[in-house]
Amino acid sequence: MSPNERAVQWALWRARWFIWWGREARALAVVEAALAAHPDQPTLLAFQAHLLAQLGRPREALAVLDRLVQVAPQQAAHWYNRAFLQEQLGLPETAEASFRQALQLDERLDQAWYGLGLVLIRQGRLDEALAALRRNTELQPMSPYAWYQMARIHVDRAEPEEAAKIIRHLRGFEPGVAARLERETGLGTAS
Protein backbone atom coordinates (compact mmCIF):
# COMPACT_ATOMS: atom_id res chain seq x y z
CA MET A 1 0.00 0.00 0.00
CA SER A 2 1.39 3.38 -1.01
CA PRO A 3 1.67 6.29 1.46
CA ASN A 4 -1.21 8.02 -0.35
CA GLU A 5 -3.41 4.94 -0.04
CA ARG A 6 -2.51 4.67 3.65
CA ALA A 7 -3.43 8.32 4.20
CA VAL A 8 -6.82 7.82 2.54
CA GLN A 9 -7.51 4.63 4.52
CA TRP A 10 -6.55 6.36 7.77
CA ALA A 11 -8.90 9.28 6.99
CA LEU A 12 -11.74 6.89 6.19
CA TRP A 13 -11.12 4.93 9.39
CA ARG A 14 -11.18 8.15 11.46
CA ALA A 15 -14.34 9.34 9.70
CA ARG A 16 -16.09 6.03 10.42
CA TRP A 17 -15.02 6.26 14.05
CA PHE A 18 -16.59 9.72 14.35
CA ILE A 19 -19.76 8.45 12.69
CA TRP A 20 -19.84 5.57 15.15
CA TRP A 21 -19.94 8.13 17.97
CA GLY A 22 -22.62 10.24 16.25
CA ARG A 23 -20.29 13.02 15.20
CA GLU A 24 -21.04 13.23 11.49
CA ALA A 25 -19.95 16.87 11.22
CA ARG A 26 -16.52 15.93 12.59
CA ALA A 27 -16.37 12.97 10.19
CA LEU A 28 -17.09 15.36 7.33
CA ALA A 29 -14.25 17.62 8.45
CA VAL A 30 -11.85 14.64 8.41
CA VAL A 31 -12.96 13.65 4.91
CA GLU A 32 -12.71 17.20 3.62
CA ALA A 33 -9.19 17.55 5.05
CA ALA A 34 -8.20 14.32 3.29
CA LEU A 35 -9.76 15.60 0.06
CA ALA A 36 -7.56 18.69 0.23
CA ALA A 37 -4.59 16.36 -0.21
CA HIS A 38 -6.35 13.88 -2.52
CA PRO A 39 -9.01 15.89 -4.42
CA ASP A 40 -9.84 13.21 -6.99
CA GLN A 41 -10.03 10.20 -4.68
CA PRO A 42 -13.39 8.53 -5.49
CA THR A 43 -13.95 6.85 -2.13
CA LEU A 44 -13.40 10.12 -0.28
CA LEU A 45 -15.73 11.96 -2.65
CA ALA A 46 -18.43 9.31 -2.23
CA PHE A 47 -18.04 9.45 1.55
CA GLN A 48 -18.26 13.25 1.49
CA ALA A 49 -21.45 13.18 -0.60
CA HIS A 50 -23.02 10.64 1.75
CA LEU A 51 -22.17 12.71 4.82
CA LEU A 52 -23.46 15.93 3.26
CA ALA A 53 -26.76 14.24 2.38
CA GLN A 54 -26.98 12.76 5.87
CA LEU A 55 -26.38 16.20 7.39
CA GLY A 56 -29.28 17.66 5.38
CA ARG A 57 -27.18 19.38 2.74
CA PRO A 58 -28.44 17.66 -0.42
CA ARG A 59 -27.48 20.36 -2.92
CA GLU A 60 -23.88 20.27 -1.71
CA ALA A 61 -23.98 16.48 -1.85
CA LEU A 62 -25.21 16.67 -5.43
CA ALA A 63 -22.32 18.97 -6.37
CA VAL A 64 -19.90 16.39 -4.96
CA LEU A 65 -21.67 13.60 -6.86
CA ASP A 66 -21.42 15.67 -10.04
CA ARG A 67 -17.66 15.77 -9.50
CA LEU A 68 -17.55 12.09 -8.60
CA VAL A 69 -19.12 10.98 -11.88
CA GLN A 70 -16.49 13.04 -13.70
CA VAL A 71 -13.66 11.45 -11.70
CA ALA A 72 -15.01 7.87 -11.87
CA PRO A 73 -17.48 7.79 -14.79
CA GLN A 74 -17.45 3.99 -15.15
CA GLN A 75 -18.95 3.32 -11.71
CA ALA A 76 -22.69 2.65 -11.99
CA ALA A 77 -23.20 3.13 -8.25
CA HIS A 78 -21.99 6.74 -8.47
CA TRP A 79 -24.46 7.48 -11.26
CA TYR A 80 -27.23 5.78 -9.29
CA ASN A 81 -26.49 7.82 -6.15
CA ARG A 82 -26.47 10.99 -8.22
CA ALA A 83 -29.77 10.05 -9.87
CA PHE A 84 -31.38 9.19 -6.53
CA LEU A 85 -30.46 12.60 -5.11
CA GLN A 86 -31.55 14.39 -8.28
CA GLU A 87 -34.92 12.63 -8.07
CA GLN A 88 -35.24 13.55 -4.39
CA LEU A 89 -34.50 17.19 -5.24
CA GLY A 90 -37.23 17.23 -7.89
CA LEU A 91 -34.97 17.19 -10.95
CA PRO A 92 -36.63 14.45 -13.01
CA GLU A 93 -34.94 15.13 -16.35
CA THR A 94 -31.41 15.03 -14.96
CA ALA A 95 -32.35 12.11 -12.71
CA GLU A 96 -33.59 10.18 -15.73
CA ALA A 97 -30.32 10.74 -17.57
CA SER A 98 -28.30 9.63 -14.53
CA PHE A 99 -30.43 6.53 -13.96
CA ARG A 100 -30.04 5.63 -17.63
CA GLN A 101 -26.26 6.08 -17.41
CA ALA A 102 -26.14 3.83 -14.34
CA LEU A 103 -28.13 1.20 -16.23
CA GLN A 104 -25.94 1.50 -19.30
CA LEU A 105 -23.00 0.62 -17.05
CA ASP A 106 -24.84 -2.12 -15.12
CA GLU A 107 -28.20 -3.26 -16.47
CA ARG A 108 -28.68 -5.50 -13.41
CA LEU A 109 -28.83 -2.53 -11.02
CA ASP A 110 -32.38 -3.22 -9.91
CA GLN A 111 -32.80 -0.10 -7.78
CA ALA A 112 -31.89 2.04 -10.80
CA TRP A 113 -34.74 0.45 -12.78
CA TYR A 114 -37.08 1.28 -9.90
CA GLY A 115 -35.80 4.86 -9.65
CA LEU A 116 -36.13 5.30 -13.39
CA GLY A 117 -39.71 4.04 -13.13
CA LEU A 118 -40.52 6.64 -10.47
CA VAL A 119 -39.01 9.44 -12.54
CA LEU A 120 -40.98 8.35 -15.60
CA ILE A 121 -44.19 8.24 -13.54
CA ARG A 122 -43.49 11.78 -12.37
CA GLN A 123 -43.14 12.79 -16.03
CA GLY A 124 -46.39 11.06 -16.99
CA ARG A 125 -44.61 8.55 -19.26
CA LEU A 126 -46.49 5.55 -17.96
CA ASP A 127 -45.70 3.01 -20.70
CA GLU A 128 -41.98 3.57 -20.20
CA ALA A 129 -42.44 3.52 -16.42
CA LEU A 130 -44.18 0.14 -16.61
CA ALA A 131 -41.31 -1.26 -18.68
CA ALA A 132 -38.72 -0.02 -16.16
CA LEU A 133 -40.72 -1.33 -13.21
CA ARG A 134 -41.18 -4.72 -14.89
CA ARG A 135 -37.43 -4.93 -15.30
CA ASN A 136 -37.06 -4.18 -11.59
CA THR A 137 -39.45 -7.02 -10.71
CA GLU A 138 -37.52 -9.41 -12.96
CA LEU A 139 -34.38 -8.62 -10.97
CA GLN A 140 -36.09 -8.40 -7.55
CA PRO A 141 -39.31 -10.43 -7.78
CA MET A 142 -39.96 -10.43 -4.03
CA SER A 143 -39.62 -6.67 -3.53
CA PRO A 144 -43.09 -5.12 -3.33
CA TYR A 145 -42.20 -1.55 -4.32
CA ALA A 146 -42.25 -1.88 -8.10
CA TRP A 147 -45.29 -4.16 -7.94
CA TYR A 148 -47.09 -1.47 -5.94
CA GLN A 149 -46.19 1.25 -8.45
CA MET A 150 -47.25 -0.93 -11.40
CA ALA A 151 -50.64 -1.54 -9.77
CA ARG A 152 -51.10 2.21 -9.24
CA ILE A 153 -50.28 2.86 -12.91
CA HIS A 154 -52.84 0.26 -14.01
CA VAL A 155 -55.48 1.89 -11.82
CA ASP A 156 -54.62 5.33 -13.22
CA ARG A 157 -54.93 3.91 -16.74
CA ALA A 158 -58.36 2.40 -15.93
CA GLU A 159 -57.01 -1.17 -16.14
CA PRO A 160 -58.41 -2.61 -12.90
CA GLU A 161 -58.01 -6.23 -14.01
CA GLU A 162 -54.23 -5.74 -14.35
CA ALA A 163 -54.05 -4.06 -10.95
CA ALA A 164 -56.09 -6.92 -9.46
CA LYS A 165 -53.61 -9.46 -10.87
CA ILE A 166 -50.80 -7.64 -9.11
CA ILE A 167 -52.76 -7.53 -5.85
CA ARG A 168 -53.33 -11.28 -6.04
CA HIS A 169 -49.64 -11.79 -6.75
CA LEU A 170 -48.66 -9.61 -3.78
CA ARG A 171 -50.95 -11.52 -1.43
CA GLY A 172 -48.61 -14.49 -1.82
CA PHE A 173 -45.55 -12.77 -0.37
CA GLU A 174 -46.47 -9.27 0.83
CA PRO A 175 -50.06 -9.34 2.15
CA GLY A 176 -49.73 -5.97 3.88
CA VAL A 177 -48.94 -4.21 0.62
CA ALA A 178 -51.75 -6.12 -1.10
CA ALA A 179 -54.19 -4.96 1.59
CA ARG A 180 -52.99 -1.37 1.22
CA LEU A 181 -53.54 -1.51 -2.54
CA GLU A 182 -57.01 -2.97 -2.00
CA ARG A 183 -57.89 -0.07 0.32
CA GLU A 184 -56.38 2.56 -1.98
CA THR A 185 -57.83 1.23 -5.22
CA GLY A 186 -61.16 -0.04 -3.95
CA LEU A 187 -60.60 -3.30 -5.80
CA GLY A 188 -61.32 -5.33 -2.64
CA THR A 189 -60.49 -8.89 -1.75
CA ALA A 190 -62.85 -10.36 -4.34
CA SER A 191 -60.45 -9.35 -7.11
CSV table of N, CA, C and O in Angstrom, one decimal, residues 76 79-80 83-84 87 95-96 98-121 125 127-140 143 145-147 149-150 153:
chain,number,residue,atom,x,y,z
A,76,ALA,N,-21.2,2.5,-12.0
A,76,ALA,CA,-22.7,2.6,-12.0
A,76,ALA,C,-23.3,3.1,-10.7
A,76,ALA,O,-24.2,3.9,-10.7
A,79,TRP,N,-23.4,6.9,-10.4
A,79,TRP,CA,-24.5,7.5,-11.3
A,79,TRP,C,-25.8,7.2,-10.6
A,79,TRP,O,-26.7,8.1,-10.6
A,80,TYR,N,-26.0,6.1,-10.0
A,80,TYR,CA,-27.2,5.8,-9.3
A,80,TYR,C,-27.4,6.7,-8.1
A,80,TYR,O,-28.5,7.3,-7.9
A,83,ALA,N,-28.4,10.1,-9.4
A,83,ALA,CA,-29.8,10.1,-9.9
A,83,ALA,C,-30.8,10.1,-8.7
A,83,ALA,O,-31.8,10.8,-8.8
A,84,PHE,N,-30.5,9.3,-7.7
A,84,PHE,CA,-31.4,9.2,-6.5
A,84,PHE,C,-31.5,10.6,-5.9
A,84,PHE,O,-32.6,11.0,-5.6
A,87,GLU,N,-33.5,12.9,-8.1
A,87,GLU,CA,-34.9,12.6,-8.1
A,87,GLU,C,-35.5,13.2,-6.8
A,87,GLU,O,-36.6,13.8,-6.8
A,95,ALA,N,-32.3,13.4,-13.4
A,95,ALA,CA,-32.3,12.1,-12.7
A,95,ALA,C,-32.5,11.0,-13.7
A,95,ALA,O,-31.8,10.0,-13.7
A,96,GLU,N,-33.4,11.2,-14.7
A,96,GLU,CA,-33.6,10.2,-15.7
A,96,GLU,C,-32.3,9.9,-16.5
A,96,GLU,O,-31.9,8.7,-16.6
A,98,SER,N,-29.2,10.3,-15.4
A,98,SER,CA,-28.3,9.6,-14.5
A,98,SER,C,-28.7,8.2,-14.3
A,98,SER,O,-27.8,7.3,-14.3
A,99,PHE,N,-30.0,7.9,-14.1
A,99,PHE,CA,-30.4,6.5,-14.0
A,99,PHE,C,-30.1,5.7,-15.2
A,99,PHE,O,-29.6,4.6,-15.1
A,100,ARG,N,-30.3,6.3,-16.4
A,100,ARG,CA,-30.0,5.6,-17.6
A,100,ARG,C,-28.5,5.4,-17.8
A,100,ARG,O,-28.1,4.3,-18.3
A,101,GLN,N,-27.7,6.3,-17.3
A,101,GLN,CA,-26.3,6.1,-17.4
A,101,GLN,C,-25.9,5.0,-16.5
A,101,GLN,O,-25.0,4.1,-16.8
A,102,ALA,N,-26.4,4.9,-15.3
A,102,ALA,CA,-26.1,3.8,-14.3
A,102,ALA,C,-26.5,2.5,-15.0
A,102,ALA,O,-25.8,1.5,-14.9
A,103,LEU,N,-27.7,2.4,-15.6
A,103,LEU,CA,-28.1,1.2,-16.2
A,103,LEU,C,-27.3,0.8,-17.5
A,103,LEU,O,-27.2,-0.4,-17.8
A,104,GLN,N,-26.8,1.8,-18.2
A,104,GLN,CA,-25.9,1.5,-19.3
A,104,GLN,C,-24.7,0.8,-18.8
A,104,GLN,O,-24.2,-0.1,-19.4
A,105,LEU,N,-24.2,1.2,-17.6
A,105,LEU,CA,-23.0,0.6,-17.1
A,105,LEU,C,-23.3,-0.7,-16.4
A,105,LEU,O,-22.4,-1.6,-16.3
A,106,ASP,N,-24.5,-0.9,-15.8
A,106,ASP,CA,-24.8,-2.1,-15.1
A,106,ASP,C,-26.3,-2.3,-15.2
A,106,ASP,O,-27.1,-1.8,-14.4
A,107,GLU,N,-26.8,-3.1,-16.2
A,107,GLU,CA,-28.2,-3.3,-16.5
A,107,GLU,C,-28.9,-4.1,-15.4
A,107,GLU,O,-30.1,-4.2,-15.4
A,108,ARG,N,-28.1,-4.7,-14.5
A,108,ARG,CA,-28.7,-5.5,-13.4
A,108,ARG,C,-28.9,-4.7,-12.1
A,108,ARG,O,-29.2,-5.3,-11.1
A,109,LEU,N,-28.7,-3.4,-12.2
A,109,LEU,CA,-28.8,-2.5,-11.0
A,109,LEU,C,-30.3,-2.3,-10.8
A,109,LEU,O,-30.9,-1.3,-11.3
A,110,ASP,N,-30.9,-3.2,-10.1
A,110,ASP,CA,-32.4,-3.2,-9.9
A,110,ASP,C,-32.9,-1.9,-9.4
A,110,ASP,O,-34.0,-1.4,-9.8
A,111,GLN,N,-32.3,-1.3,-8.4
A,111,GLN,CA,-32.8,-0.1,-7.8
A,111,GLN,C,-32.8,1.1,-8.8
A,111,GLN,O,-33.6,2.0,-8.7
A,112,ALA,N,-31.9,1.0,-9.8
A,112,ALA,CA,-31.9,2.0,-10.8
A,112,ALA,C,-33.1,1.9,-11.7
A,112,ALA,O,-33.7,2.9,-12.2
A,113,TRP,N,-33.5,0.7,-12.0
A,113,TRP,CA,-34.7,0.5,-12.8
A,113,TRP,C,-35.9,1.0,-12.0
A,113,TRP,O,-36.8,1.7,-12.6
A,114,TYR,N,-36.0,0.8,-10.7
A,114,TYR,CA,-37.1,1.3,-9.9
A,114,TYR,C,-37.1,2.8,-9.9
A,114,TYR,O,-38.1,3.4,-10.1
A,115,GLY,N,-35.9,3.4,-9.7
A,115,GLY,CA,-35.8,4.9,-9.6
A,115,GLY,C,-36.2,5.5,-11.0
A,115,GLY,O,-36.9,6.5,-11.0
A,116,LEU,N,-35.8,4.8,-12.1
A,116,LEU,CA,-36.1,5.3,-13.4
A,116,LEU,C,-37.6,5.2,-13.5
A,116,LEU,O,-38.3,6.2,-14.1
A,117,GLY,N,-38.2,4.1,-13.1
A,117,GLY,CA,-39.7,4.0,-13.1
A,117,GLY,C,-40.4,5.2,-12.4
A,117,GLY,O,-41.4,5.8,-12.9
A,118,LEU,N,-39.9,5.5,-11.2
A,118,LEU,CA,-40.5,6.6,-10.5
A,118,LEU,C,-40.4,8.0,-11.2
A,118,LEU,O,-41.3,8.8,-11.2
A,119,VAL,N,-39.2,8.2,-11.8
A,119,VAL,CA,-39.0,9.4,-12.5
A,119,VAL,C,-39.9,9.5,-13.7
A,119,VAL,O,-40.5,10.5,-14.0
A,120,LEU,N,-40.1,8.4,-14.4
A,120,LEU,CA,-41.0,8.4,-15.6
A,120,LEU,C,-42.4,8.5,-15.2
A,120,LEU,O,-43.2,9.2,-15.9
A,121,ILE,N,-42.8,8.0,-14.0
A,121,ILE,CA,-44.2,8.2,-13.5
A,121,ILE,C,-44.4,9.7,-13.3
A,121,ILE,O,-45.4,10.3,-13.7
A,125,ARG,N,-45.0,9.5,-18.2
A,125,ARG,CA,-44.6,8.5,-19.3
A,125,ARG,C,-44.8,7.1,-18.7
A,125,ARG,O,-43.9,6.4,-18.4
A,127,ASP,N,-46.1,4.2,-20.0
A,127,ASP,CA,-45.7,3.0,-20.7
A,127,ASP,C,-44.2,2.7,-20.4
A,127,ASP,O,-43.9,1.6,-20.1
A,128,GLU,N,-43.4,3.7,-20.5
A,128,GLU,CA,-42.0,3.6,-20.2
A,128,GLU,C,-41.8,3.2,-18.7
A,128,GLU,O,-40.9,2.4,-18.4
A,129,ALA,N,-42.6,3.8,-17.9
A,129,ALA,CA,-42.4,3.5,-16.4
A,129,ALA,C,-42.8,2.1,-16.2
A,129,ALA,O,-42.1,1.4,-15.4
A,130,LEU,N,-43.8,1.6,-16.8
A,130,LEU,CA,-44.2,0.1,-16.6
A,130,LEU,C,-43.0,-0.8,-17.1
A,130,LEU,O,-42.7,-1.8,-16.4
A,131,ALA,N,-42.4,-0.4,-18.2
A,131,ALA,CA,-41.3,-1.3,-18.7
A,131,ALA,C,-40.1,-1.3,-17.7
A,131,ALA,O,-39.6,-2.3,-17.4
A,132,ALA,N,-39.8,-0.1,-17.1
A,132,ALA,CA,-38.7,0.0,-16.2
A,132,ALA,C,-39.1,-0.8,-14.9
A,132,ALA,O,-38.2,-1.5,-14.3
A,133,LEU,N,-40.3,-0.6,-14.4
A,133,LEU,CA,-40.7,-1.3,-13.2
A,133,LEU,C,-40.8,-2.8,-13.4
A,133,LEU,O,-40.4,-3.6,-12.5
A,134,ARG,N,-41.2,-3.3,-14.6
A,134,ARG,CA,-41.2,-4.7,-14.9
A,134,ARG,C,-39.8,-5.3,-14.8
A,134,ARG,O,-39.5,-6.4,-14.3
A,135,ARG,N,-38.8,-4.5,-15.4
A,135,ARG,CA,-37.4,-4.9,-15.3
A,135,ARG,C,-37.0,-5.0,-13.8
A,135,ARG,O,-36.3,-6.0,-13.5
A,136,ASN,N,-37.4,-4.1,-13.0
A,136,ASN,CA,-37.1,-4.2,-11.6
A,136,ASN,C,-37.6,-5.5,-11.0
A,136,ASN,O,-36.9,-6.1,-10.2
A,137,THR,N,-38.9,-5.8,-11.3
A,137,THR,CA,-39.4,-7.0,-10.7
A,137,THR,C,-38.8,-8.3,-11.2
A,137,THR,O,-38.8,-9.3,-10.5
A,138,GLU,N,-38.3,-8.2,-12.5
A,138,GLU,CA,-37.5,-9.4,-13.0
A,138,GLU,C,-36.3,-9.6,-12.1
A,138,GLU,O,-35.9,-10.8,-11.9
A,139,LEU,N,-35.6,-8.5,-11.7
A,139,LEU,CA,-34.4,-8.6,-11.0
A,139,LEU,C,-34.6,-8.8,-9.5
A,139,LEU,O,-33.8,-9.4,-8.8
A,140,GLN,N,-35.7,-8.3,-9.0
A,140,GLN,CA,-36.1,-8.4,-7.6
A,140,GLN,C,-37.6,-8.8,-7.4
A,140,GLN,O,-38.4,-8.0,-7.0
A,143,SER,N,-39.6,-8.0,-4.1
A,143,SER,CA,-39.6,-6.7,-3.5
A,143,SER,C,-41.0,-6.0,-3.9
A,143,SER,O,-41.3,-6.0,-5.1
A,145,TYR,N,-42.1,-3.0,-3.9
A,145,TYR,CA,-42.2,-1.6,-4.3
A,145,TYR,C,-42.6,-1.4,-5.8
A,145,TYR,O,-43.5,-0.6,-6.1
A,146,ALA,N,-41.9,-2.0,-6.7
A,146,ALA,CA,-42.2,-1.9,-8.1
A,146,ALA,C,-43.6,-2.5,-8.4
A,146,ALA,O,-44.4,-1.9,-9.2
A,147,TRP,N,-43.9,-3.6,-7.8
A,147,TRP,CA,-45.3,-4.2,-7.9
A,147,TRP,C,-46.3,-3.1,-7.5
A,147,TRP,O,-47.3,-3.0,-8.2
A,149,GLN,N,-46.1,0.2,-7.5
A,149,GLN,CA,-46.2,1.3,-8.5
A,149,GLN,C,-46.9,0.8,-9.7
A,149,GLN,O,-47.6,1.6,-10.3
A,150,MET,N,-46.6,-0.4,-10.2
A,150,MET,CA,-47.3,-0.9,-11.4
A,150,MET,C,-48.8,-1.0,-11.2
A,150,MET,O,-49.5,-0.6,-12.1
A,153,ILE,N,-50.2,2.4,-11.5
A,153,ILE,CA,-50.3,2.9,-12.9
A,153,ILE,C,-51.5,2.2,-13.6
A,153,ILE,O,-52.2,2.9,-14.3
